[in-house]
Amino acid sequence: MKITFLGAARNVTGSRFLVEAGKCRILVDCGLHQEWGLRKRDWEPFPVDPQSIAAVLLTHAHVDHCGYLPRLVRGGFRGRIFCTPATAGIARIALLDSAHLQESDAEYKRRRHAREKRRGPRPEEPLYTVADAHRTFPMFRRVNIGRAFRIGTGLKAVFHEAGHILGSVIVELIEQRSRRSHRIVFSGDLGRGNRPLLRDPALLEEADAVVMESTYGDEDHPSDEEAVETMARVIRETSDAGGNIVIPAFAIGRTQEILYHLKRLTEAQRIPRLMTFLDSPMAIEVTGVFVENAGALDRATRAMFRAGESPFTLPMLTPTPGTDASKSINRIRGSAIILAGSGMCTGGRIKHHLANNIGRPESTILFVGYQAQGTLGHEIVGRPSSVRILGQIHPVRARIVQVEGFSAHAGRRELIRWIGNFRRGPAKLFLVHGEAAAIESLATTLREKLPGEVVVPEYGASYNL
């Protein structure tokens, strides 16, 4: 077996790992780069002929793990895309949303650059279209967690619960030759134990090689209750000041968790009853997938559904799927909670709400998720004096708050505990999905704790296993 790192190598996004086993060539994940300085990689020719790839195995449906699929199909990929049923449902929504944003952003840039008589660093065309996304969907093959499935001669895989978002998995890839087998495990994005809505990540015991994420390799998360109390306090204070609470919402997973906490806080009278807008067509649709796949959620959430109660409904919640309804939010007087995509402020309706609120001292921009370097969200978290949004410079006068405890990623201790559960191997541990400080800190610690080799691969590097 040979593995080549085509993304998420010494950076967080763009998950793409090429595995070659004999004559079989597969990809584990096929994601977009979201860091501004790395987006050019998505426009470069794919390093291998897409027609030569037999299959793609998806760990989950976040676009930095699945968002490059339509581009791969446009390039000639005609294989199968294996994933869980929930991932297939969410990926369909995510890819159509991504394709629509690609098309609308390209059109917006064409108009703006024509007006400004200049050209941008990338082509003024979509990376892929809605039609490309639709051509991708027939290739999906739905596989349940725990069931082994064949990919090619002597090559099979098994999905295990990852606990990151609904449908997320750890991928165990097994190559069988005569009497010997070789196992490589891809953690995907690992979740955390005892989280609302989701099941705990599976603990595996055997692997020859492991590819593990390290997003929070240098820090642990505050407790859930600390994070929830911080959010409640910020909402109370902003409401008292007469401002809006603008929450850049990750449509897949984080939005549903925030709705769950807002419901609990409102019922416990820990926050005032405020108009709450779910201003993300994608998040609205994904919440529907959560309801449809309630059987894949944790025991407590399944019990809520059996009792006829949804964890995602709360008083004064208004979904705004249409553009006109979204624009009408700006005419609201008094305080409101606005959840809008995207979570790192890289596109979507959140930019309009930021433009309307970031200059208001009474409002709060409340970040409840990771902000990768090179994104608008990361820039705002740094509290600059001004920021460029939709081509205009805006002064930053709003309160900027980042709550770390809601992360769906395992923290440092949880990562160390997960890899430490392996009783055999791995001979090689590859650390991916991390910025420099996080990944090097975790690598240093694990080199002291583990008997095998700990590798931090460069982009494009290949290794024989």
Tab-separated table of C-alpha atoms in Angstrom:
chain	number	residue	atom	x	y	z
A	1	MET	CA	0.000	0.000	0.000
A	2	LYS	CA	1.044	3.537	-0.746
A	3	ILE	CA	-0.514	6.764	0.559
A	4	THR	CA	-0.152	10.267	-0.884
A	5	PHE	CA	-1.316	13.350	1.016
A	6	LEU	CA	-3.173	15.643	-1.383
A	7	GLY	CA	-4.666	17.942	1.258
A	8	ALA	CA	-4.993	18.598	5.001
A	9	ALA	CA	-1.211	18.191	5.250
A	10	ARG	CA	0.190	20.825	7.637
A	11	ASN	CA	-3.113	22.671	7.280
A	12	VAL	CA	-6.684	21.997	8.408
A	13	THR	CA	-8.905	21.742	5.323
A	14	GLY	CA	-8.863	20.082	1.891
A	15	SER	CA	-8.958	16.482	3.136
A	16	ARG	CA	-7.779	14.161	0.299
A	17	PHE	CA	-5.729	11.017	0.845
A	18	LEU	CA	-4.821	8.880	-2.154
A	19	VAL	CA	-4.329	5.190	-1.363
A	20	GLU	CA	-2.869	2.781	-3.914
A	21	ALA	CA	-3.102	-0.947	-3.206
A	22	GLY	CA	-1.865	-3.074	-6.075
A	23	LYS	CA	-3.724	-1.823	-9.133
A	24	CYS	CA	-6.552	-0.295	-7.078
A	25	ARG	CA	-6.482	3.451	-6.520
A	26	ILE	CA	-8.912	5.091	-4.068
A	27	LEU	CA	-9.412	8.405	-2.299
A	28	VAL	CA	-10.306	8.761	1.341
A	29	ASP	CA	-12.199	12.078	1.394
A	30	CYS	CA	-12.358	14.587	-1.423
A	31	GLY	CA	-12.631	18.027	0.152
A	32	LEU	CA	-12.219	21.704	-0.647
A	33	HIS	CA	-9.511	23.938	0.776
A	34	GLN	CA	-11.019	26.778	2.798
A	35	GLU	CA	-7.882	28.685	3.809
A	36	TRP	CA	-7.638	31.687	1.487
A	37	GLY	CA	-4.001	31.105	0.573
A	38	LEU	CA	-4.598	27.448	-0.317
A	39	ARG	CA	-7.755	27.732	-2.419
A	40	LYS	CA	-5.639	27.866	-5.555
A	41	ARG	CA	-4.945	24.146	-5.065
A	42	ASP	CA	-8.575	23.416	-5.903
A	43	TRP	CA	-8.073	25.032	-9.309
A	44	GLU	CA	-4.923	23.104	-10.148
A	45	PRO	CA	-5.145	19.912	-12.259
A	46	PHE	CA	-5.754	16.913	-10.009
A	47	PRO	CA	-2.420	15.138	-9.379
A	48	VAL	CA	-3.672	11.811	-10.816
A	49	ASP	CA	-6.150	11.065	-13.592
A	50	PRO	CA	-9.612	11.058	-11.946
A	51	GLN	CA	-10.644	8.253	-14.319
A	52	SER	CA	-8.036	6.006	-12.666
A	53	ILE	CA	-9.686	6.278	-9.222
A	54	ALA	CA	-11.937	3.310	-8.453
A	55	ALA	CA	-13.699	4.733	-5.395
A	56	VAL	CA	-13.950	7.551	-2.875
A	57	LEU	CA	-14.599	6.795	0.809
A	58	LEU	CA	-16.121	9.738	2.693
A	59	THR	CA	-15.580	10.176	6.410
A	60	HIS	CA	-18.365	12.795	6.573
A	61	ALA	CA	-20.220	15.527	4.720
A	62	HIS	CA	-18.403	18.746	5.657
A	63	VAL	CA	-17.270	20.454	2.439
A	64	ASP	CA	-13.602	20.325	3.424
A	65	HIS	CA	-14.046	16.538	3.235
A	66	CYS	CA	-16.540	16.106	0.361
A	67	GLY	CA	-16.745	19.459	-1.442
A	68	TYR	CA	-14.303	18.665	-4.279
A	69	LEU	CA	-16.361	15.689	-5.529
A	70	PRO	CA	-18.178	17.538	-8.372
A	71	ARG	CA	-14.843	18.856	-9.652
A	72	LEU	CA	-13.456	15.295	-9.595
A	73	VAL	CA	-16.501	14.097	-11.552
A	74	ARG	CA	-16.071	16.927	-14.034
A	75	GLY	CA	-12.491	15.701	-14.490
A	76	GLY	CA	-13.625	12.186	-15.418
A	77	PHE	CA	-14.157	10.241	-12.173
A	78	ARG	CA	-16.744	7.495	-12.717
A	79	GLY	CA	-16.217	5.278	-9.677
A	80	ARG	CA	-18.277	4.744	-6.540
A	81	ILE	CA	-18.571	7.038	-3.517
A	82	PHE	CA	-19.004	5.042	-0.299
A	83	CYS	CA	-20.517	6.715	2.773
A	84	THR	CA	-23.176	6.267	5.454
A	85	PRO	CA	-26.845	6.963	4.609
A	86	ALA	CA	-26.821	10.153	6.722
A	87	THR	CA	-23.644	11.372	5.018
A	88	ALA	CA	-25.227	10.791	1.598
A	89	GLY	CA	-28.247	12.866	2.604
A	90	ILE	CA	-26.198	15.711	4.050
A	91	ALA	CA	-23.585	15.655	1.266
A	92	ARG	CA	-26.292	16.146	-1.344
A	93	ILE	CA	-27.391	19.330	0.442
A	94	ALA	CA	-23.817	20.516	1.040
A	95	LEU	CA	-22.696	19.972	-2.552
A	96	LEU	CA	-25.702	21.723	-4.069
A	97	ASP	CA	-25.167	24.628	-1.673
A	98	SER	CA	-21.460	24.740	-2.523
A	99	ALA	CA	-22.168	24.630	-6.266
A	100	HIS	CA	-24.736	27.419	-5.966
A	101	LEU	CA	-22.216	29.540	-4.014
A	102	GLN	CA	-19.546	28.809	-6.638
A	103	GLU	CA	-21.860	30.038	-9.384
A	104	SER	CA	-23.150	33.108	-7.530
A	105	ASP	CA	-19.687	34.119	-6.286
A	106	ALA	CA	-18.296	33.856	-9.823
A	107	GLU	CA	-21.080	36.052	-11.174
A	108	TYR	CA	-20.631	38.577	-8.351
A	109	LYS	CA	-16.875	38.744	-8.984
A	110	ARG	CA	-17.399	39.226	-12.719
A	111	ARG	CA	-19.662	42.198	-12.069
A	112	ARG	CA	-17.461	43.693	-9.347
A	113	HIS	CA	-14.214	43.298	-11.255
A	114	ALA	CA	-15.787	44.774	-14.387
A	115	ARG	CA	-16.937	47.759	-12.324
A	116	GLU	CA	-13.485	48.119	-10.738
A	117	LYS	CA	-11.705	47.414	-14.051
A	118	ARG	CA	-9.471	44.687	-12.595
A	119	ARG	CA	-9.051	40.907	-12.448
A	120	GLY	CA	-8.881	38.670	-9.392
A	121	PRO	CA	-6.271	36.005	-8.589
A	122	ARG	CA	-8.530	33.149	-9.782
A	123	PRO	CA	-10.767	32.639	-12.850
A	124	GLU	CA	-14.085	34.449	-12.776
A	125	GLU	CA	-15.939	31.172	-13.236
A	126	PRO	CA	-17.301	28.556	-10.839
A	127	LEU	CA	-15.044	25.728	-9.715
A	128	TYR	CA	-18.031	23.550	-10.563
A	129	THR	CA	-21.733	24.009	-11.253
A	130	VAL	CA	-25.033	22.767	-9.880
A	131	ALA	CA	-25.197	20.442	-12.897
A	132	ASP	CA	-21.806	18.975	-11.918
A	133	ALA	CA	-23.144	18.339	-8.413
A	134	HIS	CA	-26.198	16.520	-9.775
A	135	ARG	CA	-23.927	14.279	-11.876
A	136	THR	CA	-22.192	13.235	-8.653
A	137	PHE	CA	-25.207	11.892	-6.739
A	138	PRO	CA	-25.825	8.655	-8.712
A	139	MET	CA	-22.340	7.493	-7.706
A	140	PHE	CA	-23.149	7.372	-3.971
A	141	ARG	CA	-23.242	3.939	-2.344
A	142	ARG	CA	-24.755	3.899	1.157
A	143	VAL	CA	-23.090	1.616	3.715
A	144	ASN	CA	-24.093	1.193	7.360
A	145	ILE	CA	-21.588	1.531	10.189
A	146	GLY	CA	-19.976	-1.787	11.151
A	147	ARG	CA	-20.596	-3.563	7.849
A	148	ALA	CA	-17.526	-4.630	5.799
A	149	PHE	CA	-17.710	-3.846	2.079
A	150	ARG	CA	-15.469	-4.755	-0.859
A	151	ILE	CA	-13.714	-2.055	-2.873
A	152	GLY	CA	-11.427	-4.073	-5.159
A	153	THR	CA	-9.532	-7.324	-5.343
A	154	GLY	CA	-8.161	-8.053	-1.870
A	155	LEU	CA	-9.313	-4.668	-0.573
A	156	LYS	CA	-12.224	-4.021	1.791
A	157	ALA	CA	-13.280	-1.356	4.275
A	158	VAL	CA	-15.343	-0.960	7.445
A	159	PHE	CA	-16.893	2.231	8.814
A	160	HIS	CA	-16.838	2.931	12.576
A	161	GLU	CA	-18.604	5.716	14.510
A	162	ALA	CA	-16.549	8.940	14.651
A	163	GLY	CA	-18.944	11.054	16.756
A	164	HIS	CA	-18.074	14.282	14.902
A	165	ILE	CA	-21.321	15.027	13.050
A	166	LEU	CA	-24.304	12.917	12.060
A	167	GLY	CA	-23.095	10.095	9.791
A	168	SER	CA	-19.388	10.699	10.400
A	169	VAL	CA	-17.097	7.675	10.431
A	170	ILE	CA	-13.632	6.370	11.070
A	171	VAL	CA	-12.479	4.420	7.998
A	172	GLU	CA	-10.691	1.098	8.452
A	173	LEU	CA	-9.108	-0.048	5.182
A	174	ILE	CA	-7.964	-3.683	4.992
A	175	GLU	CA	-5.745	-5.183	2.301
A	176	GLN	CA	-5.717	-8.996	2.290
A	177	ARG	CA	-2.874	-10.840	0.552
A	178	SER	CA	-2.639	-14.643	0.935
A	179	ARG	CA	-2.521	-15.130	4.717
A	180	ARG	CA	-1.474	-11.587	5.632
A	181	SER	CA	-3.613	-8.506	6.043
A	182	HIS	CA	-2.604	-4.866	6.294
A	183	ARG	CA	-4.808	-2.285	8.049
A	184	ILE	CA	-4.758	1.464	7.721
A	185	VAL	CA	-7.167	3.561	9.789
A	186	PHE	CA	-8.299	7.089	8.927
A	187	SER	CA	-9.755	8.900	11.922
A	188	GLY	CA	-11.577	11.494	9.823
A	189	ASP	CA	-12.613	14.268	12.170
A	190	LEU	CA	-12.867	12.699	15.627
A	191	GLY	CA	-15.646	13.820	17.907
A	192	ARG	CA	-15.801	13.990	21.668
A	193	GLY	CA	-17.436	11.716	24.199
A	194	ASN	CA	-20.649	12.535	26.053
A	195	ARG	CA	-21.810	15.178	23.573
A	196	PRO	CA	-25.465	16.070	23.005
A	197	LEU	CA	-27.174	14.448	20.007
A	198	LEU	CA	-24.266	12.241	18.854
A	199	ARG	CA	-22.861	8.843	19.762
A	200	ASP	CA	-19.327	8.552	21.153
A	201	PRO	CA	-16.381	7.823	18.815
A	202	ALA	CA	-15.477	4.146	18.451
A	203	LEU	CA	-12.234	2.913	19.995
A	204	LEU	CA	-10.158	0.696	17.707
A	205	GLU	CA	-7.367	-1.603	18.838
A	206	GLU	CA	-5.435	-2.716	15.774
A	207	ALA	CA	-3.761	-0.971	12.820
A	208	ASP	CA	-0.496	-1.000	10.908
A	209	ALA	CA	-0.854	2.700	10.091
A	210	VAL	CA	-3.162	5.465	11.289
A	211	VAL	CA	-3.947	8.830	9.727
A	212	MET	CA	-5.248	11.009	12.573
A	213	GLU	CA	-6.555	14.546	12.741
A	214	SER	CA	-4.849	17.081	15.029
A	215	THR	CA	-7.008	20.220	14.769
A	216	TYR	CA	-6.839	20.741	18.539
A	217	GLY	CA	-3.547	18.954	19.093
A	218	ASP	CA	-2.263	21.718	21.361
A	219	GLU	CA	-5.303	22.516	23.499
A	220	ASP	CA	-8.236	21.066	25.361
A	221	HIS	CA	-11.773	22.372	25.366
A	222	PRO	CA	-13.628	23.989	28.253
A	223	SER	CA	-16.448	21.936	29.696
A	224	ASP	CA	-19.813	21.964	27.955
A	225	GLU	CA	-21.422	23.845	30.810
A	226	GLU	CA	-18.773	26.588	30.683
A	227	ALA	CA	-19.438	27.075	26.986
A	228	VAL	CA	-23.205	27.083	27.444
A	229	GLU	CA	-23.023	29.583	30.313
A	230	THR	CA	-20.746	31.888	28.282
A	231	MET	CA	-23.240	31.822	25.423
A	232	ALA	CA	-26.139	32.509	27.799
A	233	ARG	CA	-24.321	35.442	29.421
A	234	VAL	CA	-23.431	36.969	26.038
A	235	ILE	CA	-27.045	36.672	24.866
A	236	ARG	CA	-28.366	38.317	28.055
A	237	GLU	CA	-25.852	41.188	27.903
A	238	THR	CA	-26.408	41.844	24.201
A	239	SER	CA	-30.174	41.770	24.648
A	240	ASP	CA	-29.880	44.309	27.501
A	241	ALA	CA	-27.814	46.551	25.190
A	242	GLY	CA	-30.443	46.322	22.446
A	243	GLY	CA	-28.187	44.611	19.900
A	244	ASN	CA	-28.307	41.475	17.783
A	245	ILE	CA	-26.448	38.246	18.457
A	246	VAL	CA	-25.022	37.146	15.096
A	247	ILE	CA	-23.792	33.557	15.085
A	248	PRO	CA	-21.841	32.317	12.048
A	249	ALA	CA	-23.422	28.884	11.815
A	250	PHE	CA	-21.850	25.677	10.595
A	251	ALA	CA	-24.947	24.253	8.933
A	252	ILE	CA	-23.961	20.650	9.542
A	253	GLY	CA	-23.899	19.660	13.186
A	254	ARG	CA	-23.101	22.905	14.986
A	255	THR	CA	-26.366	24.638	14.116
A	256	GLN	CA	-28.361	21.673	15.411
A	257	GLU	CA	-26.343	21.638	18.645
A	258	ILE	CA	-26.821	25.390	19.142
A	259	LEU	CA	-30.583	25.025	18.589
A	260	TYR	CA	-30.595	22.255	21.207
A	261	HIS	CA	-28.819	24.494	23.744
A	262	LEU	CA	-30.982	27.540	22.954
A	263	LYS	CA	-34.062	25.401	23.575
A	264	ARG	CA	-32.724	24.252	26.949
A	265	LEU	CA	-31.629	27.776	27.978
A	266	THR	CA	-34.981	29.307	27.016
A	267	GLU	CA	-36.966	26.628	28.856
A	268	ALA	CA	-34.777	27.143	31.957
A	269	GLN	CA	-35.288	30.952	31.660
A	270	ARG	CA	-31.521	31.470	31.549
A	271	ILE	CA	-31.917	33.659	28.444
A	272	PRO	CA	-34.782	35.945	27.406
A	273	ARG	CA	-37.214	34.808	24.742
A	274	LEU	CA	-35.816	36.445	21.636
A	275	MET	CA	-36.779	36.248	17.997
A	276	THR	CA	-34.408	33.632	16.603
A	277	PHE	CA	-33.750	33.355	12.882
A	278	LEU	CA	-32.275	30.277	11.247
A	279	ASP	CA	-31.096	32.095	8.133
A	280	SER	CA	-29.461	29.224	6.288
A	281	PRO	CA	-31.371	27.169	3.726
A	282	MET	CA	-28.699	24.531	4.055
A	283	ALA	CA	-28.965	24.335	7.856
A	284	ILE	CA	-32.760	24.091	7.564
A	285	GLU	CA	-32.453	21.143	5.174
A	286	VAL	CA	-29.744	19.452	7.229
A	287	THR	CA	-31.904	19.683	10.341
A	288	GLY	CA	-34.491	17.714	8.363
A	289	VAL	CA	-31.868	15.023	7.684
A	290	PHE	CA	-31.186	14.840	11.430
A	291	VAL	CA	-34.886	14.185	12.021
A	292	GLU	CA	-35.004	11.565	9.243
A	293	ASN	CA	-31.949	9.795	10.693
A	294	ALA	CA	-32.900	10.099	14.355
A	295	GLY	CA	-32.028	6.420	14.822
A	296	ALA	CA	-28.343	7.277	14.282
A	297	LEU	CA	-28.332	9.801	17.154
A	298	ASP	CA	-27.511	9.081	20.789
A	299	ARG	CA	-29.832	7.335	23.244
A	300	ALA	CA	-31.103	10.474	24.995
A	301	THR	CA	-32.008	12.186	21.708
A	302	ARG	CA	-33.773	9.086	20.398
A	303	ALA	CA	-35.823	9.084	23.600
A	304	MET	CA	-36.850	12.720	22.984
A	305	PHE	CA	-38.114	11.865	19.512
A	306	ARG	CA	-40.002	8.830	20.825
A	307	ALA	CA	-41.697	11.137	23.335
A	308	GLY	CA	-42.842	13.369	20.461
A	309	GLU	CA	-40.416	16.206	21.208
A	310	SER	CA	-37.854	17.647	18.812
A	311	PRO	CA	-34.524	18.930	20.204
A	312	PHE	CA	-34.420	21.515	17.398
A	313	THR	CA	-37.559	23.560	18.056
A	314	LEU	CA	-37.802	26.540	20.409
A	315	PRO	CA	-40.184	29.468	20.947
A	316	MET	CA	-39.968	32.311	18.408
A	317	LEU	CA	-37.758	30.323	16.006
A	318	THR	CA	-38.225	31.431	12.401
A	319	PRO	CA	-36.501	29.560	9.561
A	320	THR	CA	-35.869	31.891	6.605
A	321	PRO	CA	-35.180	29.767	3.526
A	322	GLY	CA	-36.090	32.505	1.039
A	323	THR	CA	-34.012	35.557	0.123
A	324	ASP	CA	-36.818	38.035	0.825
A	325	ALA	CA	-37.349	36.586	4.313
A	326	SER	CA	-33.606	36.823	4.923
A	327	LYS	CA	-33.503	40.482	3.912
A	328	SER	CA	-36.475	41.279	6.139
A	329	ILE	CA	-34.376	40.428	9.214
A	330	ASN	CA	-32.569	43.737	8.737
A	331	ARG	CA	-35.823	45.593	9.399
A	332	ILE	CA	-36.321	43.998	12.835
A	333	ARG	CA	-36.185	46.438	15.739
A	334	GLY	CA	-34.960	45.180	19.094
A	335	SER	CA	-32.689	42.249	19.778
A	336	ALA	CA	-32.634	39.008	17.814
A	337	ILE	CA	-30.492	35.908	17.496
A	338	ILE	CA	-29.368	35.331	13.908
A	339	LEU	CA	-27.795	32.022	12.925
A	340	ALA	CA	-26.512	32.234	9.354
A	341	GLY	CA	-24.026	30.350	7.204
A	342	SER	CA	-21.236	29.925	6.594
A	343	GLY	CA	-19.482	29.039	9.840
A	344	MET	CA	-16.098	30.518	8.880
A	345	CYS	CA	-17.728	33.487	7.079
A	346	THR	CA	-16.270	32.369	3.754
A	347	GLY	CA	-19.558	32.918	1.901
A	348	GLY	CA	-23.328	32.882	2.188
A	349	ARG	CA	-25.779	35.054	4.095
A	350	ILE	CA	-23.563	35.580	7.133
A	351	LYS	CA	-21.590	38.195	5.196
A	352	HIS	CA	-24.682	40.391	4.834
A	353	HIS	CA	-25.494	40.105	8.550
A	354	LEU	CA	-21.887	40.909	9.416
A	355	ALA	CA	-22.002	43.972	7.169
A	356	ASN	CA	-25.171	45.141	8.969
A	357	ASN	CA	-23.982	44.464	12.517
A	358	ILE	CA	-20.191	44.544	12.795
A	359	GLY	CA	-20.183	48.339	13.051
A	360	ARG	CA	-22.803	48.395	15.866
A	361	PRO	CA	-21.289	48.533	19.401
A	362	GLU	CA	-24.495	47.097	20.881
A	363	SER	CA	-24.348	43.923	18.741
A	364	THR	CA	-22.251	40.799	19.256
A	365	ILE	CA	-20.608	38.501	16.717
A	366	LEU	CA	-20.582	35.164	18.522
A	367	PHE	CA	-18.291	32.495	17.080
A	368	VAL	CA	-19.077	28.956	18.195
A	369	GLY	CA	-16.689	27.042	15.943
A	370	TYR	CA	-13.138	26.765	14.692
A	371	GLN	CA	-11.934	29.560	12.399
A	372	ALA	CA	-9.172	28.366	10.054
A	373	GLN	CA	-6.343	30.718	9.172
A	374	GLY	CA	-7.006	32.617	5.974
A	375	THR	CA	-10.774	32.853	6.500
A	376	LEU	CA	-12.838	35.976	7.179
A	377	GLY	CA	-13.938	34.450	10.480
A	378	HIS	CA	-10.316	34.077	11.612
A	379	GLU	CA	-9.648	37.697	10.662
A	380	ILE	CA	-12.628	38.980	12.670
A	381	VAL	CA	-11.722	36.871	15.720
A	382	GLY	CA	-8.429	38.792	15.727
A	383	ARG	CA	-10.453	41.987	16.380
A	384	PRO	CA	-9.031	44.249	13.668
A	385	SER	CA	-10.025	47.903	13.558
A	386	SER	CA	-11.743	47.329	10.215
A	387	VAL	CA	-12.512	44.459	7.867
A	388	ARG	CA	-13.436	44.053	4.199
A	389	ILE	CA	-16.857	42.424	3.676
A	390	LEU	CA	-18.525	42.126	0.261
A	391	GLY	CA	-16.012	44.519	-1.228
A	392	GLN	CA	-16.590	47.277	1.368
A	393	ILE	CA	-14.482	48.275	4.371
A	394	HIS	CA	-16.416	48.179	7.669
A	395	PRO	CA	-15.218	49.429	11.070
A	396	VAL	CA	-15.270	46.700	13.733
A	397	ARG	CA	-17.233	48.132	16.653
A	398	ALA	CA	-19.364	45.119	17.596
A	399	ARG	CA	-18.379	42.893	20.475
A	400	ILE	CA	-16.447	39.844	19.219
A	401	VAL	CA	-16.753	36.665	21.297
A	402	GLN	CA	-15.397	33.208	20.537
A	403	VAL	CA	-16.693	30.247	22.563
A	404	GLU	CA	-14.388	27.239	22.217
A	405	GLY	CA	-16.337	24.605	24.137
A	406	PHE	CA	-18.788	23.765	21.349
A	407	SER	CA	-16.141	22.209	19.149
A	408	ALA	CA	-17.117	18.923	17.514
A	409	HIS	CA	-13.404	17.987	17.357
A	410	ALA	CA	-11.610	15.959	19.987
A	411	GLY	CA	-9.262	18.016	22.143
A	412	ARG	CA	-5.643	17.190	22.887
A	413	ARG	CA	-6.310	14.760	25.763
A	414	GLU	CA	-9.080	13.042	23.791
A	415	LEU	CA	-6.808	12.559	20.769
A	416	ILE	CA	-4.034	11.113	22.936
A	417	ARG	CA	-6.535	8.804	24.641
A	418	TRP	CA	-7.971	7.611	21.302
A	419	ILE	CA	-4.615	6.733	19.706
A	420	GLY	CA	-3.410	5.240	22.984
A	421	ASN	CA	-6.211	2.657	22.850
A	422	PHE	CA	-4.500	0.742	20.023
A	423	ARG	CA	-2.957	-2.365	21.553
A	424	ARG	CA	-1.180	-3.357	18.315
A	425	GLY	CA	0.518	-0.681	16.287
A	426	PRO	CA	0.478	1.582	14.567
A	427	ALA	CA	3.962	1.311	13.123
A	428	LYS	CA	3.324	4.680	11.450
A	429	LEU	CA	1.075	7.481	12.704
A	430	PHE	CA	0.447	10.334	10.266
A	431	LEU	CA	-0.839	13.581	11.794
A	432	VAL	CA	-3.020	15.710	9.511
A	433	HIS	CA	-5.734	18.407	9.740
A	434	GLY	CA	-3.759	20.777	11.923
A	435	GLU	CA	-2.081	24.153	11.824
A	436	ALA	CA	1.639	24.225	12.590
A	437	ALA	CA	1.512	24.845	16.353
A	438	ALA	CA	-1.190	22.240	17.013
A	439	ILE	CA	0.283	19.494	14.881
A	440	GLU	CA	3.873	19.911	16.087
A	441	SER	CA	2.830	20.027	19.731
A	442	LEU	CA	0.880	16.786	19.402
A	443	ALA	CA	3.652	15.133	17.389
A	444	THR	CA	6.237	15.941	20.067
A	445	THR	CA	4.071	14.408	22.788
A	446	LEU	CA	3.171	11.285	20.833
A	447	ARG	CA	6.784	10.598	19.833
A	448	GLU	CA	7.491	10.227	23.543
A	449	LYS	CA	4.451	8.036	24.219
A	450	LEU	CA	4.172	5.722	21.193
A	451	PRO	CA	6.593	3.039	19.983
A	452	GLY	CA	5.884	3.660	16.283
A	453	GLU	CA	7.013	6.462	13.974
A	454	VAL	CA	5.058	9.743	14.123
A	455	VAL	CA	5.052	11.555	10.778
A	456	VAL	CA	3.832	15.052	9.902
A	457	PRO	CA	3.518	14.776	6.103
A	458	GLU	CA	4.039	17.600	3.663
A	459	TYR	CA	1.485	18.372	0.948
A	460	GLY	CA	2.015	15.965	-1.939
A	461	ALA	CA	4.271	13.586	0.033
A	462	SER	CA	3.956	9.825	-0.592
A	463	TYR	CA	4.776	6.914	1.726
A	464	ASN	CA	4.981	3.176	1.157
A	465	LEU	CA	3.332	1.283	3.972
